[in-house]
Amino acid sequence: MADWWDADGRRHRKQFSNAHSAREHEHRETALAHAERASRELKMAKTGGGRRHPKEPNSGTMDAAKGKLGVMIPGMGAVATTFVAGVEAIRKGLAKPIGSLTQMGTVRLGKRTEGRSPKVKEFVPLAGLDDLVFTGWDIFEDNMYEAASNAGVLDYRLLEQLKPFLSSITPRAAVFDHNYVKKIDGPNVKKGKTKMDLAEQLRADIRDFKKTSGVSRLITMWCGSTESYIEPTAAHQSVKAFEKALAENDEMIAPSMIYAYASLMEGVPFANGAPNLTVDLPVMLELSRKNEAPICGKDFKTGQTLMKTVLAPAFKARLLGLSGWYSTNILGNRDGEVLDDPGSFKTKEESKLGVLEHILQPGLYPELYGNMFHKVRINYYPPRGDNKEGWDNIDIFGWLGYPMQIKVDFLCRDSILAAPIVLDLVLFLDLAQRCSELKGLGIQEWLSFYFKSPMTVPGLYPEHDLFIQSMKLKNTLRHLKGEEMITHLGLEYYD
Ligand SMILES: NC(=O)c1ccc[n+]([C@@H]2O[C@H](COP(=O)([O-])OP(=O)(O)OC[C@H]3O[C@@H](n4cnc5c(N)ncnc54)[C@H](O)[C@@H]3O)[C@@H](O)[C@H]2O)c1
């Protein structure tokens, strides 16, 4: 089976006799689609069609971030505790929000000569860190202090200073199915006759949190384990089919989908930090649009894929060929243990593999990228804990076909890279739910910047190039505020 996209961004699927002919077909069709789109865009540019007046006022409105924002986290493990502990440490003035675009980033406005570069958080109305209130669900009963201590990411001296706060956040009972995460099991799990019962229990948790915490708005942020690989079925195609399947305990409904359904039914936006399908399904898009609860995903782009989506665009920009990219990881945290199961690994593998094809466009550049070999491995290696090593061997070729090699050895800290992403997603999704132009769209593609496998509307291929994603995000903010888009054309400086 192979996919390709036509000039209008529609996805097509076809069965082929072997992988080679599928690939050939895909490359040919993608190349045609790009050529057709380019000529259409050229025509539009010539006639002036499709050009937006730079100062065209934006018709949308953004409500102020009044009141508290409740952050609900299914999965209170390494990433979630590093995020929550970090927010508290920053609130107490003990640390800086390094890695967070919403806290440290700026956005350039107007010409380079204007010197206008406000901080993102001053440019758009984001919730302040002091307004964040947390709750979560987990299959283990540890409070956030215990879970953070077990995760072993943060120094115990920092954790001691945050102990009263972190100990006060205890997990609610989880919706869990061992068939979807085979390597772990825990006692803190809800019971219900049907999956619909479980969804109702989650909805009651959400309402309870809203009432008892006094927050004015909510966000759900999936930081739970990676679930086993599944493909969408008829049960995921509409709200009606999904609700029937929930009532009938359909085995194709994973726990993360039950959280997503409960959140969206309560009108709460949902972000997915793992590669599971979760909200990447027609049923969730339907619910999200109907209830104006924005969604985004999948899979935080933190270490190796971050590097990949920086390097691959450079090769393409300089027309350097790629014959192979071998990526391996060793990590020893619980996430690594979960990914040691072939079902969970397959979900992660799919998410990590997609990026190169989309960035390098082998259909457009068959001599450079038509025969690349891409392999991704993840190995559970307990001595490393959360300090993952992501190692890449990249075989490229240049002028006259001469081969060269690049080695990348990223000695990273998984959750340290993920925590600022969680913070930004929480604040931007909350902005989206207060923004008239964004809240009814469903998928928030402008947040692709944060994901390995960005969600798009069905039929549209995702943008993986980190710099395109960054420009898309910042231009979205400019657009929402009625500011000029930045195209980097720059001819006006030489008039
Ligand atoms: N750099 C990163 O850390 C990174 C990058 C991309 C994606 N992710 C994804 O983020 C997720 C969290 O990573 P982590 O390192 O914190 O893992 P972790 O194992 O430390 O934490 C996951 C937690 O989820 C809990 N859980 C599992 N199923 C649940 C359910 N149905 N309901 C409630 N809780 C459930 C587990 O008990 C565990 O405490 C994983 O899916 C991981 O693949 C992490």
PDB file of N, CA and C and ligand atoms in Angstrom, residues 74-80 137-140 174-176 181 184 222-227 255 259 273-275 299-300 302 333-335 339 348 386 414-415 418 452, ligand 1:
ATOM      1  N   PRO A  74      -2.913  13.144  31.809  1.00  0.00           N
ATOM      2  CA  PRO A  74      -2.915  11.684  31.923  1.00  0.00           C
ATOM      3  C   PRO A  74      -1.468  11.214  31.768  1.00  0.00           C
ATOM      4  N   GLY A  75      -0.955  10.497  32.785  1.00  0.00           N
ATOM      5  CA  GLY A  75       0.437  10.037  32.751  1.00  0.00           C
ATOM      6  C   GLY A  75       1.346  10.961  33.532  1.00  0.00           C
ATOM      7  N   MET A  76       1.479  10.689  34.847  1.00  0.00           N
ATOM      8  CA  MET A  76       2.305  11.561  35.696  1.00  0.00           C
ATOM      9  C   MET A  76       3.685  10.937  35.897  1.00  0.00           C
ATOM     10  N   GLY A  77       4.418  10.746  34.798  1.00  0.00           N
ATOM     11  CA  GLY A  77       5.746  10.135  34.850  1.00  0.00           C
ATOM     12  C   GLY A  77       6.848  11.176  34.733  1.00  0.00           C
ATOM     13  N   ALA A  78       7.926  10.807  34.032  1.00  0.00           N
ATOM     14  CA  ALA A  78       9.119  11.653  33.965  1.00  0.00           C
ATOM     15  C   ALA A  78       8.834  13.013  33.327  1.00  0.00           C
ATOM     16  N   VAL A  79       8.190  13.031  32.179  1.00  0.00           N
ATOM     17  CA  VAL A  79       7.958  14.300  31.477  1.00  0.00           C
ATOM     18  C   VAL A  79       7.029  15.192  32.304  1.00  0.00           C
ATOM     19  N   ALA A  80       5.907  14.610  32.760  1.00  0.00           N
ATOM     20  CA  ALA A  80       4.904  15.409  33.478  1.00  0.00           C
ATOM     21  C   ALA A  80       5.498  16.002  34.756  1.00  0.00           C
ATOM     22  N   TRP A 137      -3.735  11.906  36.082  1.00  0.00           N
ATOM     23  CA  TRP A 137      -4.158  10.519  36.295  1.00  0.00           C
ATOM     24  C   TRP A 137      -2.922   9.629  36.129  1.00  0.00           C
ATOM     25  N   ASP A 138      -2.824   8.569  36.902  1.00  0.00           N
ATOM     26  CA  ASP A 138      -1.761   7.584  36.647  1.00  0.00           C
ATOM     27  C   ASP A 138      -2.179   6.240  37.232  1.00  0.00           C
ATOM     28  N   ILE A 139      -1.586   5.188  36.671  1.00  0.00           N
ATOM     29  CA  ILE A 139      -1.902   3.833  37.162  1.00  0.00           C
ATOM     30  C   ILE A 139      -1.148   3.544  38.461  1.00  0.00           C
ATOM     31  N   PHE A 140      -0.126   4.373  38.774  1.00  0.00           N
ATOM     32  CA  PHE A 140       0.587   4.238  40.043  1.00  0.00           C
ATOM     33  C   PHE A 140       0.067   5.297  41.008  1.00  0.00           C
ATOM     34  N   ALA A 174      -6.642   5.897  36.931  1.00  0.00           N
ATOM     35  CA  ALA A 174      -6.489   5.963  35.475  1.00  0.00           C
ATOM     36  C   ALA A 174      -7.473   5.051  34.746  1.00  0.00           C
ATOM     37  N   VAL A 175      -7.681   5.358  33.467  1.00  0.00           N
ATOM     38  CA  VAL A 175      -8.318   4.395  32.563  1.00  0.00           C
ATOM     39  C   VAL A 175      -7.167   3.681  31.859  1.00  0.00           C
ATOM     40  N   PHE A 176      -7.073   2.388  32.045  1.00  0.00           N
ATOM     41  CA  PHE A 176      -5.873   1.680  31.568  1.00  0.00           C
ATOM     42  C   PHE A 176      -6.259   0.329  30.986  1.00  0.00           C
ATOM     43  N   VAL A 181      -0.370  -1.253  26.762  1.00  0.00           N
ATOM     44  CA  VAL A 181       0.980  -0.933  27.285  1.00  0.00           C
ATOM     45  C   VAL A 181       1.432  -2.174  28.054  1.00  0.00           C
ATOM     46  N   ILE A 184       3.995  -2.433  31.608  1.00  0.00           N
ATOM     47  CA  ILE A 184       3.721  -1.934  32.966  1.00  0.00           C
ATOM     48  C   ILE A 184       2.296  -2.305  33.403  1.00  0.00           C
ATOM     49  N   TRP A 222      -1.688  14.888  27.129  1.00  0.00           N
ATOM     50  CA  TRP A 222      -1.325  13.469  27.286  1.00  0.00           C
ATOM     51  C   TRP A 222       0.190  13.325  27.436  1.00  0.00           C
ATOM     52  N   CYS A 223       0.618  12.864  28.629  1.00  0.00           N
ATOM     53  CA  CYS A 223       2.033  12.539  28.870  1.00  0.00           C
ATOM     54  C   CYS A 223       2.126  11.080  29.293  1.00  0.00           C
ATOM     55  N   GLY A 224       1.139  10.289  28.910  1.00  0.00           N
ATOM     56  CA  GLY A 224       1.120   8.860  29.267  1.00  0.00           C
ATOM     57  C   GLY A 224       2.018   8.056  28.344  1.00  0.00           C
ATOM     58  N   SER A 225       2.188   6.778  28.702  1.00  0.00           N
ATOM     59  CA  SER A 225       3.062   5.882  27.937  1.00  0.00           C
ATOM     60  C   SER A 225       2.580   5.734  26.489  1.00  0.00           C
ATOM     61  N   THR A 226       3.521   5.327  25.640  1.00  0.00           N
ATOM     62  CA  THR A 226       3.188   5.065  24.236  1.00  0.00           C
ATOM     63  C   THR A 226       2.397   3.754  24.143  1.00  0.00           C
ATOM     64  N   GLU A 227       1.253   3.822  23.498  1.00  0.00           N
ATOM     65  CA  GLU A 227       0.391   2.638  23.380  1.00  0.00           C
ATOM     66  C   GLU A 227       0.758   1.816  22.140  1.00  0.00           C
ATOM     67  N   PRO A 255      -7.060   3.400  25.666  1.00  0.00           N
ATOM     68  CA  PRO A 255      -7.341   4.304  26.788  1.00  0.00           C
ATOM     69  C   PRO A 255      -7.132   5.783  26.447  1.00  0.00           C
ATOM     70  N   TYR A 259      -9.691   9.203  27.163  1.00  0.00           N
ATOM     71  CA  TYR A 259      -9.380  10.516  27.758  1.00  0.00           C
ATOM     72  C   TYR A 259      -9.705  11.633  26.756  1.00  0.00           C
ATOM     73  N   GLY A 273       1.229  14.182  23.469  1.00  0.00           N
ATOM     74  CA  GLY A 273       2.692  14.152  23.448  1.00  0.00           C
ATOM     75  C   GLY A 273       3.295  12.822  23.050  1.00  0.00           C
ATOM     76  N   ALA A 274       2.466  11.807  22.872  1.00  0.00           N
ATOM     77  CA  ALA A 274       2.961  10.477  22.485  1.00  0.00           C
ATOM     78  C   ALA A 274       2.553  10.201  21.031  1.00  0.00           C
ATOM     79  N   PRO A 275       3.120   9.142  20.436  1.00  0.00           N
ATOM     80  CA  PRO A 275       2.781   8.888  19.023  1.00  0.00           C
ATOM     81  C   PRO A 275       1.472   8.126  18.786  1.00  0.00           C
ATOM     82  N   ASP A 299       3.404  13.313  19.393  1.00  0.00           N
ATOM     83  CA  ASP A 299       4.757  12.911  19.762  1.00  0.00           C
ATOM     84  C   ASP A 299       5.720  14.111  19.839  1.00  0.00           C
ATOM     85  N   PHE A 300       6.041  14.506  21.052  1.00  0.00           N
ATOM     86  CA  PHE A 300       6.950  15.652  21.247  1.00  0.00           C
ATOM     87  C   PHE A 300       8.208  15.502  20.394  1.00  0.00           C
ATOM     88  N   THR A 302      11.732  16.174  20.439  1.00  0.00           N
ATOM     89  CA  THR A 302      12.677  16.613  21.472  1.00  0.00           C
ATOM     90  C   THR A 302      14.142  16.442  21.073  1.00  0.00           C
ATOM     91  N   ASN A 333      14.912   4.943  30.964  1.00  0.00           N
ATOM     92  CA  ASN A 333      13.788   5.339  31.820  1.00  0.00           C
ATOM     93  C   ASN A 333      12.578   4.430  31.549  1.00  0.00           C
ATOM     94  N   ARG A 334      11.459   4.758  32.209  1.00  0.00           N
ATOM     95  CA  ARG A 334      10.280   3.877  32.048  1.00  0.00           C
ATOM     96  C   ARG A 334       9.763   3.928  30.613  1.00  0.00           C
ATOM     97  N   ASP A 335       9.907   5.086  29.989  1.00  0.00           N
ATOM     98  CA  ASP A 335       9.503   5.218  28.587  1.00  0.00           C
ATOM     99  C   ASP A 335      10.304   4.221  27.740  1.00  0.00           C
ATOM    100  N   LEU A 339       8.909   1.146  25.516  1.00  0.00           N
ATOM    101  CA  LEU A 339       9.207   1.063  24.080  1.00  0.00           C
ATOM    102  C   LEU A 339       9.970  -0.214  23.718  1.00  0.00           C
ATOM    103  N   LYS A 348       6.100   4.219  17.865  1.00  0.00           N
ATOM    104  CA  LYS A 348       7.155   5.239  17.889  1.00  0.00           C
ATOM    105  C   LYS A 348       7.917   5.248  16.565  1.00  0.00           C
ATOM    106  N   ASP A 386      17.112   8.561  32.356  1.00  0.00           N
ATOM    107  CA  ASP A 386      16.474   9.517  31.441  1.00  0.00           C
ATOM    108  C   ASP A 386      17.497  10.166  30.493  1.00  0.00           C
ATOM    109  N   ASP A 414      16.081  13.482  28.109  1.00  0.00           N
ATOM    110  CA  ASP A 414      14.775  13.397  27.476  1.00  0.00           C
ATOM    111  C   ASP A 414      13.747  14.372  28.047  1.00  0.00           C
ATOM    112  N   SER A 415      13.555  14.295  29.345  1.00  0.00           N
ATOM    113  CA  SER A 415      12.461  15.072  29.940  1.00  0.00           C
ATOM    114  C   SER A 415      12.813  16.548  30.060  1.00  0.00           C
ATOM    115  N   ALA A 418      11.710  17.820  26.885  1.00  0.00           N
ATOM    116  CA  ALA A 418      10.251  17.757  26.674  1.00  0.00           C
ATOM    117  C   ALA A 418       9.485  18.793  27.509  1.00  0.00           C
ATOM    118  N   LYS A 452       6.882  15.449  16.418  1.00  0.00           N
ATOM    119  CA  LYS A 452       7.581  14.580  15.455  1.00  0.00           C
ATOM    120  C   LYS A 452       6.693  14.222  14.285  1.00  0.00           C
TER     121      LYS A 452
HETATM  122  N1  LIG B   1      11.732  13.432  25.259  1.00  0.00           N
HETATM  123  C1  LIG B   1      10.735  12.790  25.787  1.00  0.00           C
HETATM  124  O1  LIG B   1      10.749  12.573  26.939  1.00  0.00           O
HETATM  125  C2  LIG B   1       9.600  12.355  24.925  1.00  0.00           C
HETATM  126  C3  LIG B   1       9.612  12.709  23.564  1.00  0.00           C
HETATM  127  C4  LIG B   1       8.545  12.347  22.752  1.00  0.00           C
HETATM  128  C5  LIG B   1       7.490  11.648  23.294  1.00  0.00           C
HETATM  129  N2  LIG B   1       7.508  11.282  24.606  1.00  0.00           N
HETATM  130  C6  LIG B   1       6.373  10.500  25.087  1.00  0.00           C
HETATM  131  O2  LIG B   1       5.828  11.102  26.237  1.00  0.00           O
HETATM  132  C7  LIG B   1       5.242  10.082  27.035  1.00  0.00           C
HETATM  133  C8  LIG B   1       5.721  10.246  28.461  1.00  0.00           C
HETATM  134  O3  LIG B   1       7.121  10.013  28.553  1.00  0.00           O
HETATM  135  P1  LIG B   1       7.792   9.784  29.968  1.00  0.00           P
HETATM  136  O4  LIG B   1       9.258   9.740  29.746  1.00  0.00           O
HETATM  137  O5  LIG B   1       7.217  10.727  30.953  1.00  0.00           O
HETATM  138  O6  LIG B   1       7.289   8.305  30.309  1.00  0.00           O
HETATM  139  P2  LIG B   1       7.024   7.683  31.758  1.00  0.00           P
HETATM  140  O7  LIG B   1       6.979   6.212  31.549  1.00  0.00           O
HETATM  141  O8  LIG B   1       7.974   8.224  32.769  1.00  0.00           O
HETATM  142  O9  LIG B   1       5.584   8.239  32.132  1.00  0.00           O
HETATM  143  C9  LIG B   1       4.414   7.783  31.545  1.00  0.00           C
HETATM  144  C10 LIG B   1       3.399   7.601  32.638  1.00  0.00           C
HETATM  145  O10 LIG B   1       2.155   7.281  32.033  1.00  0.00           O
HETATM  146  C11 LIG B   1       1.485   6.387  32.898  1.00  0.00           C
HETATM  147  N3  LIG B   1       0.409   5.784  32.135  1.00  0.00           N
HETATM  148  C12 LIG B   1       0.471   4.835  31.177  1.00  0.00           C
HETATM  149  N4  LIG B   1      -0.762   4.579  30.686  1.00  0.00           N
HETATM  150  C13 LIG B   1      -1.609   5.406  31.347  1.00  0.00           C
HETATM  151  C14 LIG B   1      -3.002   5.611  31.281  1.00  0.00           C
HETATM  152  N5  LIG B   1      -3.757   4.923  30.430  1.00  0.00           N
HETATM  153  N6  LIG B   1      -3.548   6.539  32.095  1.00  0.00           N
HETATM  154  C15 LIG B   1      -2.785   7.253  32.962  1.00  0.00           C
HETATM  155  N7  LIG B   1      -1.458   7.060  33.090  1.00  0.00           N
HETATM  156  C16 LIG B   1      -0.879   6.166  32.273  1.00  0.00           C
HETATM  157  C17 LIG B   1       2.586   5.455  33.372  1.00  0.00           C
HETATM  158  O11 LIG B   1       2.213   4.793  34.556  1.00  0.00           O
HETATM  159  C18 LIG B   1       3.734   6.443  33.582  1.00  0.00           C
HETATM  160  O12 LIG B   1       3.780   6.933  34.921  1.00  0.00           O
HETATM  161  C19 LIG B   1       5.637   8.746  26.394  1.00  0.00           C
HETATM  162  O13 LIG B   1       4.594   8.275  25.603  1.00  0.00           O
HETATM  163  C20 LIG B   1       6.805   9.124  25.534  1.00  0.00           C
HETATM  164  O14 LIG B   1       6.981   8.261  24.442  1.00  0.00           O
HETATM  165  C21 LIG B   1       8.526  11.632  25.439  1.00  0.00           C
END
